[in-house]
């Protein structure tokens, strides 16, 4: 897996080089930079480099906000909440996730809601609230299953496996 991340980082480096030389409409260019920062953040998170991940997702958040790209904005906030959980900033994570879930439910966006619910499960797991964690993870898994998001179903099953049997 680390070898795949190293390969992905190489491709992101190539993408950065291209983005610095190619002439696009500014909004299109900014969206491409968002994609690069997003995947840099995701890779950094997966290898537990949370400070670097946080910087990348803050860049995504800032640029997505200026472009009013709501999906990227939401995804960045959800990743920032996951980072906050890993760094023990549980109140910050709670605030980000409550806001995200409210927006997702208001817009009837089951996909966004599922990501928030899985992150809420991780938050409650970090707090030792096993019953609440199981509730959120079960809801997230059901949503991911209905949406056909198999990798996310598996990742949520890992959360459920960690908290199985804990009271």
N, C-alpha and C. Protein backbone atom coordinates (compact mmCIF):
# COMPACT_ATOMS: atom_id res chain seq x y z
N UNK A 1 0.82 -1.19 0.00
CA UNK A 1 0.00 0.00 0.00
C UNK A 1 0.87 1.26 0.00
N UNK A 2 1.95 1.25 0.78
CA UNK A 2 2.84 2.41 0.81
C UNK A 2 3.46 2.66 -0.56
N UNK A 3 3.75 1.58 -1.29
CA UNK A 3 4.31 1.72 -2.63
C UNK A 3 3.30 2.40 -3.55
N UNK A 4 2.02 2.06 -3.40
CA UNK A 4 0.98 2.70 -4.20
C UNK A 4 0.88 4.18 -3.85
N UNK A 5 1.00 4.51 -2.57
CA UNK A 5 0.96 5.91 -2.17
C UNK A 5 2.14 6.67 -2.75
N UNK A 6 3.30 6.05 -2.75
CA UNK A 6 4.49 6.69 -3.33
C UNK A 6 4.29 6.94 -4.82
N UNK A 7 3.71 5.98 -5.51
CA UNK A 7 3.41 6.14 -6.93
C UNK A 7 2.40 7.27 -7.15
N UNK A 8 1.38 7.30 -6.31
CA UNK A 8 0.36 8.35 -6.42
C UNK A 8 0.98 9.73 -6.18
N UNK A 9 1.89 9.82 -5.21
CA UNK A 9 2.56 11.11 -4.95
C UNK A 9 3.35 11.55 -6.18
N UNK A 10 3.96 10.60 -6.86
CA UNK A 10 4.69 10.92 -8.08
C UNK A 10 3.77 11.48 -9.15
N UNK A 11 2.62 10.86 -9.32
CA UNK A 11 1.65 11.35 -10.30
C UNK A 11 1.13 12.73 -9.91
N UNK A 12 0.92 12.95 -8.62
CA UNK A 12 0.46 14.28 -8.18
C UNK A 12 1.53 15.33 -8.45
N UNK A 13 2.79 14.96 -8.29
CA UNK A 13 3.89 15.87 -8.63
C UNK A 13 3.87 16.24 -10.10
N UNK A 14 3.62 15.25 -10.95
CA UNK A 14 3.51 15.53 -12.39
C UNK A 14 2.33 16.44 -12.68
N UNK A 15 1.22 16.19 -12.00
CA UNK A 15 0.03 17.04 -12.19
C UNK A 15 0.33 18.48 -11.80
N UNK A 16 1.04 18.68 -10.70
CA UNK A 16 1.41 20.04 -10.27
C UNK A 16 2.26 20.73 -11.33
N UNK A 17 3.22 20.00 -11.88
CA UNK A 17 4.09 20.57 -12.91
C UNK A 17 3.26 21.00 -14.11
N UNK A 18 2.34 20.16 -14.53
CA UNK A 18 1.47 20.49 -15.67
C UNK A 18 0.59 21.70 -15.36
N UNK A 19 0.02 21.72 -14.17
CA UNK A 19 -0.88 22.83 -13.82
C UNK A 19 -0.15 24.17 -13.78
N UNK A 20 1.15 24.13 -13.50
CA UNK A 20 1.93 25.38 -13.48
C UNK A 20 2.24 25.88 -14.88
N UNK A 21 2.16 25.00 -15.88
CA UNK A 21 2.54 25.40 -17.24
C UNK A 21 1.36 25.55 -18.19
N UNK A 22 0.26 24.88 -17.92
CA UNK A 22 -0.89 24.91 -18.83
C UNK A 22 -1.74 26.14 -18.55
N UNK A 23 -2.28 26.70 -19.62
CA UNK A 23 -3.16 27.87 -19.50
C UNK A 23 -4.62 27.42 -19.58
N UNK A 24 -5.33 27.62 -18.50
CA UNK A 24 -6.76 27.31 -18.41
C UNK A 24 -7.48 28.55 -17.94
N UNK A 25 -8.78 28.52 -18.09
CA UNK A 25 -9.63 29.48 -17.41
C UNK A 25 -9.33 29.36 -15.91
N UNK A 26 -9.29 30.48 -15.19
CA UNK A 26 -8.88 30.47 -13.79
C UNK A 26 -9.74 29.53 -12.93
N UNK A 27 -11.05 29.53 -13.14
CA UNK A 27 -11.93 28.67 -12.34
C UNK A 27 -11.62 27.19 -12.60
N UNK A 28 -11.37 26.84 -13.85
CA UNK A 28 -11.03 25.45 -14.18
C UNK A 28 -9.70 25.09 -13.53
N UNK A 29 -8.73 25.98 -13.62
CA UNK A 29 -7.42 25.74 -13.03
C UNK A 29 -7.53 25.55 -11.52
N UNK A 30 -8.32 26.40 -10.87
CA UNK A 30 -8.48 26.29 -9.42
C UNK A 30 -9.13 24.96 -9.03
N UNK A 31 -10.09 24.50 -9.83
CA UNK A 31 -10.72 23.21 -9.55
C UNK A 31 -9.70 22.07 -9.68
N UNK A 32 -8.81 22.18 -10.64
CA UNK A 32 -7.78 21.16 -10.80
C UNK A 32 -6.83 21.16 -9.60
N UNK A 33 -6.48 22.36 -9.12
CA UNK A 33 -5.63 22.45 -7.93
C UNK A 33 -6.33 21.85 -6.71
N UNK A 34 -7.64 22.05 -6.62
CA UNK A 34 -8.40 21.45 -5.52
C UNK A 34 -8.23 19.94 -5.55
N UNK A 35 -8.33 19.36 -6.74
CA UNK A 35 -8.20 17.90 -6.87
C UNK A 35 -6.81 17.44 -6.39
N UNK A 36 -5.78 18.17 -6.80
CA UNK A 36 -4.42 17.81 -6.39
C UNK A 36 -4.29 17.89 -4.87
N UNK A 37 -4.73 19.00 -4.28
CA UNK A 37 -4.63 19.15 -2.82
C UNK A 37 -5.47 18.10 -2.09
N UNK A 38 -6.63 17.78 -2.66
CA UNK A 38 -7.50 16.77 -2.04
C UNK A 38 -6.77 15.43 -1.95
N UNK A 39 -6.20 14.98 -3.06
CA UNK A 39 -5.54 13.68 -3.04
C UNK A 39 -4.24 13.70 -2.26
N UNK A 40 -3.55 14.83 -2.23
CA UNK A 40 -2.38 14.94 -1.35
C UNK A 40 -2.81 14.77 0.11
N UNK A 41 -3.92 15.41 0.47
CA UNK A 41 -4.43 15.30 1.83
C UNK A 41 -4.86 13.89 2.17
N UNK A 42 -5.52 13.25 1.22
CA UNK A 42 -5.99 11.88 1.45
C UNK A 42 -4.81 10.93 1.65
N UNK A 43 -3.79 11.06 0.83
CA UNK A 43 -2.60 10.21 0.98
C UNK A 43 -1.92 10.49 2.32
N UNK A 44 -1.76 11.77 2.67
CA UNK A 44 -1.12 12.12 3.94
C UNK A 44 -1.91 11.53 5.11
N UNK A 45 -3.24 11.59 5.05
CA UNK A 45 -4.07 11.02 6.11
C UNK A 45 -3.84 9.51 6.22
N UNK A 46 -3.83 8.84 5.09
CA UNK A 46 -3.70 7.37 5.09
C UNK A 46 -2.35 6.92 5.64
N UNK A 47 -1.30 7.76 5.49
CA UNK A 47 0.01 7.40 6.05
C UNK A 47 0.24 8.06 7.41
N UNK A 48 -0.83 8.61 7.97
CA UNK A 48 -0.84 9.18 9.32
C UNK A 48 0.00 10.45 9.47
N UNK A 49 0.17 11.18 8.38
CA UNK A 49 0.84 12.49 8.43
C UNK A 49 -0.27 13.54 8.53
N UNK A 50 -0.85 13.62 9.73
CA UNK A 50 -2.06 14.42 9.93
C UNK A 50 -1.83 15.92 9.76
N UNK A 51 -0.66 16.41 10.12
CA UNK A 51 -0.40 17.84 9.94
C UNK A 51 -0.39 18.21 8.46
N UNK A 52 0.27 17.40 7.65
CA UNK A 52 0.30 17.65 6.21
C UNK A 52 -1.10 17.49 5.61
N UNK A 53 -1.83 16.48 6.06
CA UNK A 53 -3.20 16.28 5.58
C UNK A 53 -4.06 17.49 5.91
N UNK A 54 -3.90 17.99 7.12
CA UNK A 54 -4.69 19.15 7.54
C UNK A 54 -4.39 20.36 6.66
N UNK A 55 -3.13 20.59 6.36
CA UNK A 55 -2.76 21.73 5.49
C UNK A 55 -3.39 21.57 4.11
N UNK A 56 -3.34 20.37 3.57
CA UNK A 56 -3.91 20.13 2.24
C UNK A 56 -5.42 20.36 2.24
N UNK A 57 -6.11 19.83 3.22
CA UNK A 57 -7.57 19.97 3.25
C UNK A 57 -7.99 21.40 3.60
N UNK A 58 -7.19 22.13 4.35
CA UNK A 58 -7.49 23.54 4.58
C UNK A 58 -7.38 24.32 3.28
N UNK A 59 -6.40 23.96 2.44
CA UNK A 59 -6.26 24.59 1.12
C UNK A 59 -7.48 24.26 0.25
N UNK A 60 -7.91 23.01 0.27
CA UNK A 60 -9.11 22.61 -0.47
C UNK A 60 -10.30 23.43 0.01
N UNK A 61 -10.46 23.52 1.32
CA UNK A 61 -11.58 24.24 1.91
C UNK A 61 -11.60 25.70 1.47
N UNK A 62 -10.47 26.35 1.55
CA UNK A 62 -10.36 27.76 1.19
C UNK A 62 -10.69 27.98 -0.29
N UNK A 63 -10.09 27.18 -1.16
CA UNK A 63 -10.30 27.37 -2.60
C UNK A 63 -11.72 26.98 -2.99
N UNK A 64 -12.22 25.88 -2.45
CA UNK A 64 -13.59 25.45 -2.76
C UNK A 64 -14.60 26.49 -2.31
N UNK A 65 -14.35 27.11 -1.17
CA UNK A 65 -15.24 28.16 -0.67
C UNK A 65 -15.25 29.35 -1.63
N UNK A 66 -14.08 29.74 -2.10
CA UNK A 66 -14.01 30.89 -3.01
C UNK A 66 -14.69 30.60 -4.35
N UNK A 67 -14.71 29.33 -4.76
CA UNK A 67 -15.36 28.93 -6.01
C UNK A 67 -16.81 28.51 -5.80
N UNK A 68 -17.23 28.47 -4.55
CA UNK A 68 -18.55 27.99 -4.17
C UNK A 68 -18.79 26.56 -4.66
N UNK A 69 -17.76 25.74 -4.57
CA UNK A 69 -17.84 24.32 -4.94
C UNK A 69 -18.19 23.56 -3.67
N UNK A 70 -19.49 23.36 -3.46
CA UNK A 70 -20.00 22.82 -2.21
C UNK A 70 -19.53 21.40 -1.92
N UNK A 71 -19.48 20.56 -2.94
CA UNK A 71 -19.09 19.17 -2.70
C UNK A 71 -17.65 19.08 -2.18
N UNK A 72 -16.74 19.79 -2.83
CA UNK A 72 -15.34 19.78 -2.39
C UNK A 72 -15.23 20.40 -0.99
N UNK A 73 -15.98 21.46 -0.75
CA UNK A 73 -15.99 22.14 0.54
C UNK A 73 -16.43 21.15 1.63
N UNK A 74 -17.51 20.43 1.38
CA UNK A 74 -18.02 19.46 2.35
C UNK A 74 -17.00 18.35 2.60
N UNK A 75 -16.47 17.79 1.53
CA UNK A 75 -15.52 16.68 1.69
C UNK A 75 -14.30 17.10 2.50
N UNK A 76 -13.82 18.31 2.24
CA UNK A 76 -12.67 18.81 3.00
C UNK A 76 -13.00 18.93 4.48
N UNK A 77 -14.20 19.44 4.78
CA UNK A 77 -14.60 19.56 6.19
C UNK A 77 -14.68 18.20 6.86
N UNK A 78 -15.18 17.21 6.13
CA UNK A 78 -15.29 15.87 6.71
C UNK A 78 -13.90 15.29 6.99
N UNK A 79 -12.96 15.49 6.06
CA UNK A 79 -11.59 15.03 6.30
C UNK A 79 -10.97 15.79 7.47
N UNK A 80 -11.23 17.08 7.56
CA UNK A 80 -10.70 17.86 8.68
C UNK A 80 -11.26 17.35 10.01
N UNK A 81 -12.51 16.92 10.00
CA UNK A 81 -13.09 16.33 11.21
C UNK A 81 -12.38 15.02 11.56
N UNK A 82 -12.12 14.19 10.56
CA UNK A 82 -11.40 12.93 10.82
C UNK A 82 -9.99 13.20 11.36
N UNK A 83 -9.35 14.22 10.81
CA UNK A 83 -8.01 14.60 11.30
C UNK A 83 -8.10 15.08 12.75
N UNK A 84 -9.11 15.89 13.04
CA UNK A 84 -9.30 16.39 14.40
C UNK A 84 -9.49 15.23 15.38
N UNK A 85 -10.22 14.21 14.96
CA UNK A 85 -10.40 13.03 15.82
C UNK A 85 -9.05 12.38 16.09
N UNK A 86 -8.26 12.19 15.05
CA UNK A 86 -6.95 11.55 15.21
C UNK A 86 -6.02 12.38 16.10
N UNK A 87 -6.19 13.69 16.08
CA UNK A 87 -5.34 14.58 16.88
C UNK A 87 -5.94 14.89 18.25
N UNK A 88 -7.05 14.23 18.59
CA UNK A 88 -7.65 14.41 19.90
C UNK A 88 -8.45 15.69 20.06
N UNK A 89 -8.74 16.37 18.98
CA UNK A 89 -9.53 17.61 19.01
C UNK A 89 -11.00 17.26 18.78
N UNK A 90 -11.58 16.57 19.77
CA UNK A 90 -12.90 15.97 19.60
C UNK A 90 -14.02 17.00 19.51
N UNK A 91 -13.92 18.09 20.24
CA UNK A 91 -14.97 19.11 20.16
C UNK A 91 -15.00 19.77 18.78
N UNK A 92 -13.82 20.02 18.22
CA UNK A 92 -13.75 20.59 16.87
C UNK A 92 -14.36 19.62 15.87
N UNK A 93 -14.03 18.34 16.01
CA UNK A 93 -14.59 17.32 15.12
C UNK A 93 -16.11 17.28 15.23
N UNK A 94 -16.61 17.33 16.44
CA UNK A 94 -18.06 17.30 16.68
C UNK A 94 -18.74 18.47 15.96
N UNK A 95 -18.17 19.65 16.08
CA UNK A 95 -18.75 20.83 15.45
C UNK A 95 -18.79 20.68 13.92
N UNK A 96 -17.68 20.25 13.34
CA UNK A 96 -17.61 20.07 11.88
C UNK A 96 -18.61 19.02 11.41
N UNK A 97 -18.72 17.93 12.15
CA UNK A 97 -19.61 16.84 11.74
C UNK A 97 -21.07 17.18 11.93
N UNK A 98 -21.41 17.87 13.01
CA UNK A 98 -22.80 18.28 13.20
C UNK A 98 -23.25 19.19 12.06
N UNK A 99 -22.39 20.14 11.72
CA UNK A 99 -22.70 21.06 10.62
C UNK A 99 -22.84 20.29 9.31
N UNK A 100 -21.90 19.39 9.05
CA UNK A 100 -21.93 18.61 7.82
C UNK A 100 -23.16 17.74 7.69
N UNK A 101 -23.53 17.07 8.78
CA UNK A 101 -24.70 16.20 8.75
C UNK A 101 -25.97 17.01 8.55
N UNK A 102 -26.05 18.16 9.19
CA UNK A 102 -27.23 19.01 9.03
C UNK A 102 -27.38 19.45 7.57
N UNK A 103 -26.30 19.88 6.94
CA UNK A 103 -26.33 20.30 5.54
C UNK A 103 -26.72 19.12 4.65
N UNK A 104 -26.13 17.95 4.90
CA UNK A 104 -26.43 16.76 4.09
C UNK A 104 -27.90 16.38 4.20
N UNK A 105 -28.43 16.41 5.40
CA UNK A 105 -29.84 16.04 5.58
C UNK A 105 -30.77 17.08 4.99
N UNK A 106 -30.41 18.35 5.10
CA UNK A 106 -31.22 19.42 4.51
C UNK A 106 -31.32 19.25 3.00
N UNK A 107 -30.21 18.85 2.38
CA UNK A 107 -30.18 18.68 0.92
C UNK A 107 -30.49 17.24 0.49
N UNK A 108 -30.89 16.41 1.45
CA UNK A 108 -31.22 15.01 1.19
C UNK A 108 -30.10 14.31 0.41
N UNK A 109 -28.89 14.54 0.85
CA UNK A 109 -27.71 13.97 0.21
C UNK A 109 -27.23 12.78 1.05
N UNK A 110 -27.68 11.60 0.66
CA UNK A 110 -27.39 10.39 1.41
C UNK A 110 -25.89 10.07 1.44
N UNK A 111 -25.19 10.40 0.37
CA UNK A 111 -23.75 10.14 0.31
C UNK A 111 -23.00 10.99 1.34
N UNK A 112 -23.26 12.28 1.34
CA UNK A 112 -22.62 13.16 2.32
C UNK A 112 -22.96 12.73 3.74
N UNK A 113 -24.25 12.41 3.94
CA UNK A 113 -24.69 12.00 5.28
C UNK A 113 -23.95 10.74 5.73
N UNK A 114 -23.75 9.80 4.81
CA UNK A 114 -23.06 8.55 5.16
C UNK A 114 -21.63 8.82 5.63
N UNK A 115 -20.92 9.71 4.93
CA UNK A 115 -19.56 10.04 5.35
C UNK A 115 -19.57 10.68 6.74
N UNK A 116 -20.52 11.58 6.97
CA UNK A 116 -20.62 12.22 8.29
C UNK A 116 -20.90 11.18 9.38
N UNK A 117 -21.81 10.27 9.09
CA UNK A 117 -22.18 9.26 10.08
C UNK A 117 -21.00 8.35 10.41
N UNK A 118 -20.22 7.96 9.39
CA UNK A 118 -19.05 7.13 9.68
C UNK A 118 -18.05 7.90 10.55
N UNK A 119 -17.87 9.17 10.24
CA UNK A 119 -16.96 9.99 11.04
C UNK A 119 -17.50 10.19 12.45
N UNK A 120 -18.81 10.34 12.58
CA UNK A 120 -19.41 10.43 13.92
C UNK A 120 -19.18 9.13 14.69
N UNK A 121 -19.22 8.00 14.00
CA UNK A 121 -18.91 6.72 14.65
C UNK A 121 -17.48 6.72 15.17
N UNK A 122 -16.55 7.21 14.37
CA UNK A 122 -15.15 7.29 14.80
C UNK A 122 -14.99 8.24 15.99
N UNK A 123 -15.73 9.34 15.95
CA UNK A 123 -15.68 10.30 17.05
C UNK A 123 -16.16 9.65 18.34
N UNK A 124 -17.30 8.98 18.28
CA UNK A 124 -17.84 8.35 19.49
C UNK A 124 -16.97 7.18 19.94
N UNK A 125 -16.32 6.51 18.99
CA UNK A 125 -15.36 5.47 19.34
C UNK A 125 -14.20 6.08 20.14
N UNK A 126 -13.71 7.23 19.68
CA UNK A 126 -12.62 7.91 20.38
C UNK A 126 -13.04 8.34 21.78
N UNK A 127 -14.31 8.63 21.96
CA UNK A 127 -14.83 9.04 23.26
C UNK A 127 -15.18 7.85 24.15
N UNK A 128 -15.16 6.65 23.57
CA UNK A 128 -15.53 5.46 24.33
C UNK A 128 -17.02 5.25 24.45
N UNK A 129 -17.79 5.92 23.62
CA UNK A 129 -19.25 5.77 23.60
C UNK A 129 -19.62 4.70 22.57
N UNK A 130 -19.46 3.44 22.96
CA UNK A 130 -19.56 2.32 22.01
C UNK A 130 -20.95 2.19 21.40
N UNK A 131 -21.99 2.34 22.20
CA UNK A 131 -23.35 2.17 21.68
C UNK A 131 -23.66 3.23 20.63
N UNK A 132 -23.29 4.46 20.90
CA UNK A 132 -23.53 5.54 19.94
C UNK A 132 -22.66 5.33 18.70
N UNK A 133 -21.43 4.90 18.91
CA UNK A 133 -20.53 4.63 17.78
C UNK A 133 -21.11 3.55 16.88
N UNK A 134 -21.64 2.48 17.49
CA UNK A 134 -22.25 1.40 16.69
C UNK A 134 -23.45 1.91 15.91
N UNK A 135 -24.25 2.76 16.55
CA UNK A 135 -25.43 3.33 15.89
C UNK A 135 -25.02 4.07 14.61
N UNK A 136 -24.04 4.99 14.74
CA UNK A 136 -23.62 5.78 13.59
C UNK A 136 -22.97 4.91 12.52
N UNK A 137 -22.15 3.96 12.93
CA UNK A 137 -21.47 3.09 11.96
C UNK A 137 -22.48 2.22 11.22
N UNK A 138 -23.48 1.72 11.93
CA UNK A 138 -24.51 0.89 11.29
C UNK A 138 -25.29 1.70 10.27
N UNK A 139 -25.67 2.92 10.64
CA UNK A 139 -26.38 3.78 9.69
C UNK A 139 -25.51 4.10 8.47
N UNK A 140 -24.25 4.40 8.71
CA UNK A 140 -23.33 4.71 7.60
C UNK A 140 -23.19 3.50 6.68
N UNK A 141 -23.02 2.32 7.26
CA UNK A 141 -22.86 1.11 6.45
C UNK A 141 -24.10 0.87 5.59
N UNK A 142 -25.28 1.04 6.16
CA UNK A 142 -26.52 0.86 5.40
C UNK A 142 -26.57 1.82 4.22
N UNK A 143 -26.21 3.07 4.46
CA UNK A 143 -26.23 4.06 3.39
C UNK A 143 -25.21 3.73 2.31
N UNK A 144 -23.98 3.41 2.71
CA UNK A 144 -22.96 3.07 1.72
C UNK A 144 -23.38 1.84 0.91
N UNK A 145 -24.01 0.87 1.57
CA UNK A 145 -24.48 -0.32 0.87
C UNK A 145 -25.54 0.05 -0.17
N UNK A 146 -26.52 0.86 0.24
CA UNK A 146 -27.57 1.28 -0.69
C UNK A 146 -27.01 2.07 -1.86
N UNK A 147 -25.95 2.82 -1.62
CA UNK A 147 -25.33 3.63 -2.67
C UNK A 147 -24.35 2.83 -3.53
N UNK A 148 -24.09 1.58 -3.15
CA UNK A 148 -23.16 0.74 -3.90
C UNK A 148 -21.70 1.14 -3.73
N UNK A 149 -21.38 1.78 -2.62
CA UNK A 149 -20.02 2.28 -2.36
C UNK A 149 -19.25 1.22 -1.56
N UNK A 150 -18.86 0.15 -2.25
CA UNK A 150 -18.29 -1.03 -1.61
C UNK A 150 -17.02 -0.74 -0.80
N UNK A 151 -16.05 0.04 -1.32
CA UNK A 151 -14.87 0.33 -0.48
C UNK A 151 -15.25 1.03 0.83
N UNK A 152 -16.26 1.89 0.78
CA UNK A 152 -16.68 2.59 1.99
C UNK A 152 -17.46 1.66 2.92
N UNK A 153 -18.18 0.70 2.36
CA UNK A 153 -18.83 -0.32 3.19
C UNK A 153 -17.75 -1.07 3.97
N UNK A 154 -16.69 -1.47 3.28
CA UNK A 154 -15.61 -2.23 3.94
C UNK A 154 -14.92 -1.40 5.03
N UNK A 155 -14.67 -0.14 4.72
CA UNK A 155 -14.01 0.72 5.71
C UNK A 155 -14.90 0.89 6.94
N UNK A 156 -16.21 0.99 6.72
CA UNK A 156 -17.14 1.13 7.84
C UNK A 156 -17.25 -0.17 8.62
N UNK A 157 -17.15 -1.30 7.93
CA UNK A 157 -17.13 -2.60 8.62
C UNK A 157 -15.92 -2.71 9.54
N UNK A 158 -14.81 -2.09 9.16
CA UNK A 158 -13.62 -2.08 10.03
C UNK A 158 -13.91 -1.32 11.32
N UNK A 159 -14.65 -0.21 11.21
CA UNK A 159 -15.04 0.54 12.40
C UNK A 159 -15.92 -0.34 13.28
N UNK A 160 -16.91 -0.98 12.67
CA UNK A 160 -17.81 -1.86 13.43
C UNK A 160 -17.04 -3.00 14.09
N UNK A 161 -16.07 -3.56 13.40
CA UNK A 161 -15.28 -4.67 13.97
C UNK A 161 -14.48 -4.21 15.19
N UNK A 162 -13.96 -2.99 15.14
CA UNK A 162 -13.17 -2.48 16.28
C UNK A 162 -14.04 -2.30 17.52
N UNK A 163 -15.29 -1.93 17.34
CA UNK A 163 -16.14 -1.62 18.49
C UNK A 163 -17.07 -2.77 18.87
N UNK A 164 -17.01 -3.84 18.09
CA UNK A 164 -17.87 -4.99 18.36
C UNK A 164 -17.61 -5.53 19.77
N UNK A 165 -18.67 -5.74 20.50
CA UNK A 165 -18.55 -6.34 21.82
C UNK A 165 -18.17 -5.38 22.94
N UNK A 166 -17.81 -4.15 22.59
CA UNK A 166 -17.46 -3.17 23.64
C UNK A 166 -18.75 -2.56 24.17
N UNK A 167 -18.75 -2.29 25.47
CA UNK A 167 -19.97 -1.74 26.08
C UNK A 167 -19.72 -0.39 26.64
